CSV table of C-alpha atoms and ligand atoms in Angstrom, one decimal:
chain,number,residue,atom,x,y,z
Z,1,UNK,CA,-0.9,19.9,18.4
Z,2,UNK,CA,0.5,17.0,16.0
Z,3,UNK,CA,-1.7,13.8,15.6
Z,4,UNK,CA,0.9,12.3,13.8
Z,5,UNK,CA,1.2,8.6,14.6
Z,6,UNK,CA,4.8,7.2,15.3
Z,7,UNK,CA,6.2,4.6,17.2
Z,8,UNK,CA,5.5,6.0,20.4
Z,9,UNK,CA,1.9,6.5,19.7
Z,10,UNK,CA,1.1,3.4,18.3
Z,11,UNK,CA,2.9,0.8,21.2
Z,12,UNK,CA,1.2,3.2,23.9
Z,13,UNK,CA,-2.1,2.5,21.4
Z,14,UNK,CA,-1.1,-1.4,22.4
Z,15,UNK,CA,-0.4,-1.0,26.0
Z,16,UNK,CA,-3.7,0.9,26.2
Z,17,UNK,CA,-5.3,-2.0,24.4
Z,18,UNK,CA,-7.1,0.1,21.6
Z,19,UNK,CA,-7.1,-1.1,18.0
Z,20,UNK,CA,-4.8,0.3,15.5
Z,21,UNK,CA,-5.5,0.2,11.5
Z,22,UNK,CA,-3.4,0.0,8.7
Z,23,UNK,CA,-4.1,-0.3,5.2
Z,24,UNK,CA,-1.8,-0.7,2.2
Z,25,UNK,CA,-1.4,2.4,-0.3
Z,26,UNK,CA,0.8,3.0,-3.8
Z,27,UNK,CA,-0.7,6.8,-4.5
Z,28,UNK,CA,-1.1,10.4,-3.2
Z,29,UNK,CA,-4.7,10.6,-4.7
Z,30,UNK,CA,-5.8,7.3,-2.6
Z,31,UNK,CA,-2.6,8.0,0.4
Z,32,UNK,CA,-4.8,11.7,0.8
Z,33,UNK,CA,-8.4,9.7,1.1
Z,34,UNK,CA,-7.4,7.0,3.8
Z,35,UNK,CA,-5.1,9.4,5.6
Z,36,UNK,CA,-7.7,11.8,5.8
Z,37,UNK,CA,-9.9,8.9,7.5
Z,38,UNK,CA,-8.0,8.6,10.3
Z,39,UNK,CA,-6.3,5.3,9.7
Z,40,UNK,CA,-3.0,5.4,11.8
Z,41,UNK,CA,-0.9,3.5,9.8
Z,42,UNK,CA,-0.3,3.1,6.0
Z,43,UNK,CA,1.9,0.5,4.3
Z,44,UNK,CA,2.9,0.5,0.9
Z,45,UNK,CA,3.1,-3.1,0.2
Z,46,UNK,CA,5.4,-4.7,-2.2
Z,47,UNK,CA,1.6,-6.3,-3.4
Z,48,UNK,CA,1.9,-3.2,-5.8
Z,49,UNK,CA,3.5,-5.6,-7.7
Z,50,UNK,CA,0.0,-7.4,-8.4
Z,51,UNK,CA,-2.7,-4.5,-8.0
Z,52,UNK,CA,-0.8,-1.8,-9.4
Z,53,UNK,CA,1.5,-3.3,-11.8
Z,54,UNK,CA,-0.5,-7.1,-12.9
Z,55,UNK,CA,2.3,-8.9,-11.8
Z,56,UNK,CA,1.5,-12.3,-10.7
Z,57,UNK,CA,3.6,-12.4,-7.4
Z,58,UNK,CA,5.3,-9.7,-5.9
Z,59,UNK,CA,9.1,-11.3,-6.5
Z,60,UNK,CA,9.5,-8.6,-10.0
Z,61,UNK,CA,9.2,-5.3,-7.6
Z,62,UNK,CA,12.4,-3.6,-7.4
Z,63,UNK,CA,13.9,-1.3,-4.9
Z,64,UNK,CA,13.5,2.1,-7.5
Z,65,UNK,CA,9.9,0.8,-7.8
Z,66,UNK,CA,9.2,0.8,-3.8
Z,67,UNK,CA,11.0,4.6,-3.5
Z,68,UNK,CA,8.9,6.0,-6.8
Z,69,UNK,CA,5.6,4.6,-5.2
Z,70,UNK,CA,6.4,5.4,-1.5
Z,71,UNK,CA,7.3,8.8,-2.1
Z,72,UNK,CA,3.9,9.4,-3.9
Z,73,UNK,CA,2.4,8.2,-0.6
Z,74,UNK,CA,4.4,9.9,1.8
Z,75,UNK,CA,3.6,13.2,0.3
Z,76,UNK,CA,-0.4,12.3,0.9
Z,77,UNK,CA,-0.3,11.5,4.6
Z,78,UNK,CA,-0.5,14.0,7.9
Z,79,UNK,CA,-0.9,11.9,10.2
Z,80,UNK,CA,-0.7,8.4,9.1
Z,81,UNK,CA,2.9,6.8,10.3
Z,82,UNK,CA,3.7,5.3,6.6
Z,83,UNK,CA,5.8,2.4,6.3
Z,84,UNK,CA,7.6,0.7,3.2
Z,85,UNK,CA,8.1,-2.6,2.2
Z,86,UNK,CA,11.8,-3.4,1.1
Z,87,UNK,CA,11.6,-5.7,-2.2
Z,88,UNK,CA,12.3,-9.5,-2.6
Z,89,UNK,CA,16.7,-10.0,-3.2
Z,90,UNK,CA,17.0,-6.1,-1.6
Z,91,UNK,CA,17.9,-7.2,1.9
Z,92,UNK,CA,18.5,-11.6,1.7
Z,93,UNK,CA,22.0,-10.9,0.9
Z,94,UNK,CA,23.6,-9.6,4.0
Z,95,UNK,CA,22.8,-7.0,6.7
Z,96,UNK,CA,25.1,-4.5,4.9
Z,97,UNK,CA,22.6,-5.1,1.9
Z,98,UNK,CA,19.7,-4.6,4.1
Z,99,UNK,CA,21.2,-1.4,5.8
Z,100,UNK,CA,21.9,0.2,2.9
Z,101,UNK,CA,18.6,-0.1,1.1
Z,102,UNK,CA,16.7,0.6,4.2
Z,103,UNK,CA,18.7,4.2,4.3
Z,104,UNK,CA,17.9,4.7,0.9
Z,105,UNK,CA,14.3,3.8,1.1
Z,106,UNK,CA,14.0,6.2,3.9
Z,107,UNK,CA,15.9,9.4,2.6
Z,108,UNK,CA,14.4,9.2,-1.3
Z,109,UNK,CA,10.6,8.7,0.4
Z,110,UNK,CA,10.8,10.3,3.9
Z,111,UNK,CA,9.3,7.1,4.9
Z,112,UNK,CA,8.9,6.5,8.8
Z,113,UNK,CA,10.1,2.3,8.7
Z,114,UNK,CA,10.4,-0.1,6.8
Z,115,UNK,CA,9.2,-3.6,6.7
Z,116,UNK,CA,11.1,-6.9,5.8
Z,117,UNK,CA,9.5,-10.6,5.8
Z,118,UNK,CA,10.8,-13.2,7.5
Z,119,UNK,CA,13.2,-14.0,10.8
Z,120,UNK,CA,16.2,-11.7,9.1
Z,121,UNK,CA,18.1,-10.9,12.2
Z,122,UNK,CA,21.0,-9.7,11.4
Z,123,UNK,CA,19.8,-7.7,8.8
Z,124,UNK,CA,16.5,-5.9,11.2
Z,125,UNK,CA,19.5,-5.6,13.7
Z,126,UNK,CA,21.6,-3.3,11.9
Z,127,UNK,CA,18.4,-1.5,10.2
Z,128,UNK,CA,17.6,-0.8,13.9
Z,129,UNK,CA,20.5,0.1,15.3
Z,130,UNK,CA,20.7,3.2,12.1
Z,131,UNK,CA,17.9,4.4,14.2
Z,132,UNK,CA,15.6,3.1,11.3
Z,133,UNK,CA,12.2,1.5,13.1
Z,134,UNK,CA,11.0,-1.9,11.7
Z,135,UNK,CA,8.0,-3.7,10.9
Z,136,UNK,CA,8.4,-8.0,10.6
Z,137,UNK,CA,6.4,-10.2,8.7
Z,138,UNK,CA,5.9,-13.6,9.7
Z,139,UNK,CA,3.7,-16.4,8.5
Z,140,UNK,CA,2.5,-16.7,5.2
Z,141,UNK,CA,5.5,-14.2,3.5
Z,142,UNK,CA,4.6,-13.6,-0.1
Z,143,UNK,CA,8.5,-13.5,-1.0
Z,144,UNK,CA,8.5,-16.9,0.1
Z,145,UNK,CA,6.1,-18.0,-2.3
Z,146,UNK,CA,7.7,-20.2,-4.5
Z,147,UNK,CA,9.2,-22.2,-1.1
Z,148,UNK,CA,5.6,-22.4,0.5
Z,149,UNK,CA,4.5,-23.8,-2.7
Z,150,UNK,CA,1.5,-21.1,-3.1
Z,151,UNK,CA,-0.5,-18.6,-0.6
Z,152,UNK,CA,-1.5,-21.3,2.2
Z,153,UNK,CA,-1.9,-20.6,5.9
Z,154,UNK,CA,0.8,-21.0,8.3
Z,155,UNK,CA,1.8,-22.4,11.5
Z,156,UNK,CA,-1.5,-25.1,11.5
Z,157,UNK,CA,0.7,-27.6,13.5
Z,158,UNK,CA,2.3,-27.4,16.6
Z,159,UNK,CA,6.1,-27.4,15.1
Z,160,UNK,CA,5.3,-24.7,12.9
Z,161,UNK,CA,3.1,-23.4,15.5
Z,162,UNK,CA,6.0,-23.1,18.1
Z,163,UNK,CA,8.6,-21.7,15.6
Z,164,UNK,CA,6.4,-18.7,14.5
Z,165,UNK,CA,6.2,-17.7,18.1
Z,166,UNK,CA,10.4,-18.6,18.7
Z,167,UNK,CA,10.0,-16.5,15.0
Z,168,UNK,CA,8.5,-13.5,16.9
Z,169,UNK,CA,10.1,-13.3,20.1
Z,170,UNK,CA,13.6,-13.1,18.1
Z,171,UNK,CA,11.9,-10.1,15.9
Z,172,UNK,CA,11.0,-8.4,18.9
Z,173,UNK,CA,14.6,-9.0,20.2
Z,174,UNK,CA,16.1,-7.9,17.3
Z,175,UNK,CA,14.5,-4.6,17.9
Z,176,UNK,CA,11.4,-4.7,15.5
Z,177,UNK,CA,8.8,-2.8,17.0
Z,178,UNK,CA,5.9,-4.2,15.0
Z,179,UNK,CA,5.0,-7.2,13.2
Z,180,UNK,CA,2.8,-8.3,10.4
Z,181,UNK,CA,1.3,-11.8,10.9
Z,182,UNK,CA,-0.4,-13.4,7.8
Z,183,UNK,CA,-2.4,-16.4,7.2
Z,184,UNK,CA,-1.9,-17.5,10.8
Z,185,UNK,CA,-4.7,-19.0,12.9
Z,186,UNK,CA,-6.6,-17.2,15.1
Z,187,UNK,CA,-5.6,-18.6,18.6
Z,188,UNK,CA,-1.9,-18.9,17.8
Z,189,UNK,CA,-2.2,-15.1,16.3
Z,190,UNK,CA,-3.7,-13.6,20.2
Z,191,UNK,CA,-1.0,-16.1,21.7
Z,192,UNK,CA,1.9,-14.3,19.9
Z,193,UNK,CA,0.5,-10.7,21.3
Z,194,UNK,CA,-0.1,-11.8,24.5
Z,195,UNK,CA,3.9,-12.9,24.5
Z,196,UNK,CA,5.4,-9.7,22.9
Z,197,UNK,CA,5.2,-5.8,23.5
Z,198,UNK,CA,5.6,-5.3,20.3
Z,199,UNK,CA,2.8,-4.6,17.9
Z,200,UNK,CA,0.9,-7.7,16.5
Z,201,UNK,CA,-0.8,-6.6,12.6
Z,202,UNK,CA,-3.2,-9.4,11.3
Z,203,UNK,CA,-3.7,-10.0,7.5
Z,204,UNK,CA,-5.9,-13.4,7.6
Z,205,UNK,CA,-4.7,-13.6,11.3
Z,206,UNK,CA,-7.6,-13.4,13.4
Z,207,UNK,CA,-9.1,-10.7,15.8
Z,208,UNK,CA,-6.7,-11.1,18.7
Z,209,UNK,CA,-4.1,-9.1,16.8
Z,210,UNK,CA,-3.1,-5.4,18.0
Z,211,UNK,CA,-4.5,-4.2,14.5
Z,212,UNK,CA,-5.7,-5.3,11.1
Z,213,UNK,CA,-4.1,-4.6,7.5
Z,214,UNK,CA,-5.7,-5.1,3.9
Z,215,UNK,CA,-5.0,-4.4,0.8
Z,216,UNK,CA,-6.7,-1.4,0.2
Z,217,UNK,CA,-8.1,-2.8,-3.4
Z,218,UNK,CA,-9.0,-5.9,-1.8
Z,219,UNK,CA,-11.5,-4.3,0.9
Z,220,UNK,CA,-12.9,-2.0,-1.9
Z,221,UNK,CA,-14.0,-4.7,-4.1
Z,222,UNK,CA,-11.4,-3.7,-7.2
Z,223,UNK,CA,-9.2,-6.6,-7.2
Z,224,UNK,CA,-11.5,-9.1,-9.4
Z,225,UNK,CA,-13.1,-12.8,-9.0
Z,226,UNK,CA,-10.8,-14.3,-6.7
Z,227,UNK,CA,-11.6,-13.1,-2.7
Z,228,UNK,CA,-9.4,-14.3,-0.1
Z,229,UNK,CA,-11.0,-15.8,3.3
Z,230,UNK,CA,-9.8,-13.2,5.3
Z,231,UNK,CA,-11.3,-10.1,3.1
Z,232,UNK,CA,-14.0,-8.2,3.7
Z,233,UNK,CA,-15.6,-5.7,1.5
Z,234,UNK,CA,-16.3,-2.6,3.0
Z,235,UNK,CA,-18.0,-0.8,-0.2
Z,236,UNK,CA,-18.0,-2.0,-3.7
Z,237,UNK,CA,-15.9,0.7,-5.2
Z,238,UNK,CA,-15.2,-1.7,-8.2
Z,239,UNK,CA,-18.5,-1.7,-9.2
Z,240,UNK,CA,-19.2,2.0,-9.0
Z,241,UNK,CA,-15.8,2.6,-10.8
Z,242,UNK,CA,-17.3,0.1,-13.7
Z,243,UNK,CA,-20.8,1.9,-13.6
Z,244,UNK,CA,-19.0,5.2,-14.1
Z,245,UNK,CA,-16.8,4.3,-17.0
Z,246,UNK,CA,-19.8,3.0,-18.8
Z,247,UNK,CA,-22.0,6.0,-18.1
Z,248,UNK,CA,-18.8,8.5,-19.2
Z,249,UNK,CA,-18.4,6.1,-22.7
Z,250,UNK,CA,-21.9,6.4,-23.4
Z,251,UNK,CA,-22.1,9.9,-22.8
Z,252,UNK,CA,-18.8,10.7,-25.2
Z,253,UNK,CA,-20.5,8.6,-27.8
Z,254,UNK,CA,-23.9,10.0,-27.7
Z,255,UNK,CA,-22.5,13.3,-27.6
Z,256,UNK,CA,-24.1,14.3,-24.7
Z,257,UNK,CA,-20.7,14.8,-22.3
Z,258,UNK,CA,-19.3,18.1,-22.4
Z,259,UNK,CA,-22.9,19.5,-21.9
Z,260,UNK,CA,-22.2,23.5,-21.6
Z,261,UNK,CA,-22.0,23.2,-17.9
Z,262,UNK,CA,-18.6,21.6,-18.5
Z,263,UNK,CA,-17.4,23.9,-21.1
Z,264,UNK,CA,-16.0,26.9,-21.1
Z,265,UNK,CA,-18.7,29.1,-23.2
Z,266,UNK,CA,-18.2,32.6,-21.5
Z,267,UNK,CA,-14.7,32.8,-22.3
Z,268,UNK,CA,-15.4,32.3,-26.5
Z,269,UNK,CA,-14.7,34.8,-28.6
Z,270,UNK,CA,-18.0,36.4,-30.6
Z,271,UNK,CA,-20.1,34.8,-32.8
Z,272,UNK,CA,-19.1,37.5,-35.9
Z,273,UNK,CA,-15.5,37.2,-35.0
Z,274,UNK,CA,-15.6,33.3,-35.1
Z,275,UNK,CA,-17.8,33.9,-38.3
Z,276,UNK,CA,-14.5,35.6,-39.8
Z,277,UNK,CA,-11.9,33.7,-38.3
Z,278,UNK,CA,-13.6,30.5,-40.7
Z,279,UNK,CA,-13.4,32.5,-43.6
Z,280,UNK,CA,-10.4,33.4,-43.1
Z,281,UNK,CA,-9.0,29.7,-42.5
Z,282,UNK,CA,-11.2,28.5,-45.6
Z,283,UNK,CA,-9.6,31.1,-47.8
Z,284,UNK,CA,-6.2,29.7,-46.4
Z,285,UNK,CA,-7.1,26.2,-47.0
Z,286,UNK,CA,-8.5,26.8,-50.9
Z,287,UNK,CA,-4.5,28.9,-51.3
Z,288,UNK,CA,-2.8,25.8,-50.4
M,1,KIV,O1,2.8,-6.2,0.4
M,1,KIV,C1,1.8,-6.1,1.2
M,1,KIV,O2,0.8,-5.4,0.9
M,1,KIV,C2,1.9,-6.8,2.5
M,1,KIV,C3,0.6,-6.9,3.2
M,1,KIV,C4,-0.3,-7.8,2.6
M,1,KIV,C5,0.8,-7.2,4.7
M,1,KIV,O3,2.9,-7.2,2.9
């Protein structure tokens, strides 16, 4: 039998009223370990333009970026129901734009949806009606940075309260069948998945949500100084990762890594023919 996640799965995870995780991913090695964990859904973010490429924003990632990376991932998950973030300026133009980019995303990665930030309704229509599923993003959209004038949370009065819920209900209209919320309080997060059927993911958006998302750096302790509110650490891989690259540079220089455990000393040739074989090569070297 399949455990594959898909759409189905996951809203009758919502209507059943468990849980459902999701973190972000950019490789097979890492889309193999978190897959293998059981997390039902995996999203590779367009954030790969900051923890995988140094990017200060995520506004440089391209479309040929997002298929190269979501492939990778694709190839490392079963089960997990992997979705991929279209790119800032690869679906603002039009909904033809959007269409087209979506289908390529989805036959170059064998992707399952894709996501888009913001109310785009024309654009999640027509993705939708290809038969292509859809995850929103609402609230604090990182491809809106330069607009919200940095990351700050969203909808903290009632206006912007009331039009992240109008926001939503159009989404789910439109046909998405899951959205992320990020950086959006608490009360008006459990509010907004009360209201729809479709699937609420929080990022920074409180515990009411249908599931959670991270960055999958982020919850390992490998993405530096600066810690959002809304991140936990779950292990601190960073520092294990820094603990083994100084033990593995110490151990080059002192000589002491390969040790013949590592090596391959059973398959060397004899001592007397290795002898010969430097003989012969000095002989060459004192010719030439
Ligand atoms: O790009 C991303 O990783 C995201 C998540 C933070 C939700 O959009």
């Amino acid at each position: 039998m399949s455990n594959k996640n898909t759409v189905s799965t996951l809203l009758e995870m919502k209507r059943r009223g468990e849980k459902i995780s999701q973190l972000t991913c950019y490789d097979y090695s890492t889309a193999r370990l978190i897959d293998g964990a059981g997390i039902n859904t995996v999203l590779v973010g367009d954030s790969l333009g900051m923890t995988m490429q140094g990017n200060e924003n995520t506004l440089p990632v391209t479309l040929e970026e997002m298929i190269i990376y979501g492939r990778s991932v694709v190839r490392g998950c079963k089960n997990a129901f992997v979705i991929v973030d279209m790119p800032f300026m690869s679906y603002q133009k039009s909904a033809e734009q959007a269409l087209e980019n979506a289908g390529r995303i989805i036959k170059e990665t064998n992707a399952n949806a894709v996501k888009l930030e913001g109310a785009v309704i024309p654009q999640i229509r027509a993705i939708v009606k290809a038969g292509i599923p859809v995850c929103a993003h609402i609230g604090m959209t990182p491809q809106s940075v330069n607009a919200f004038g940095g990351f700050k949370v969203q909808g903290k009065d009632e206006e912007n309260a009331r039009r992240i819920l109008d926001e939503a209900l159009e989404l789910q209209d439109a046909g998405a069948f899951m959205v992320v919320l990020e950086c959006v309080p608490p009360k008006l997060s459990a509010l907004i998945t009360e209201a729809v059927d479709m699937i609420t993911i929080g990022i920074g958006g409180g515990a009411g949500c249908d599931g959670q998302v991270l960055v999958y750096q982020d919850m390992l302790q490998m993405s530096g100084d600066f810690v959002p509110k809304f991140v936990k650490h779950f292990a601190r891989i960073g520092d294990a990762m820094t603990q083994a690259f100084v033990a593995y540079d110490a151990e080059v220089k002192a000589g002491t890594f390969p040790g013949p455990e590592h090596s391959y000393t059973k398959s060397d040739c004899s001592d007397e023919f290795l002898f010969r074989l430097k003989a012969e090569y000095s002989e060459r070297m004192k010719k030439s």
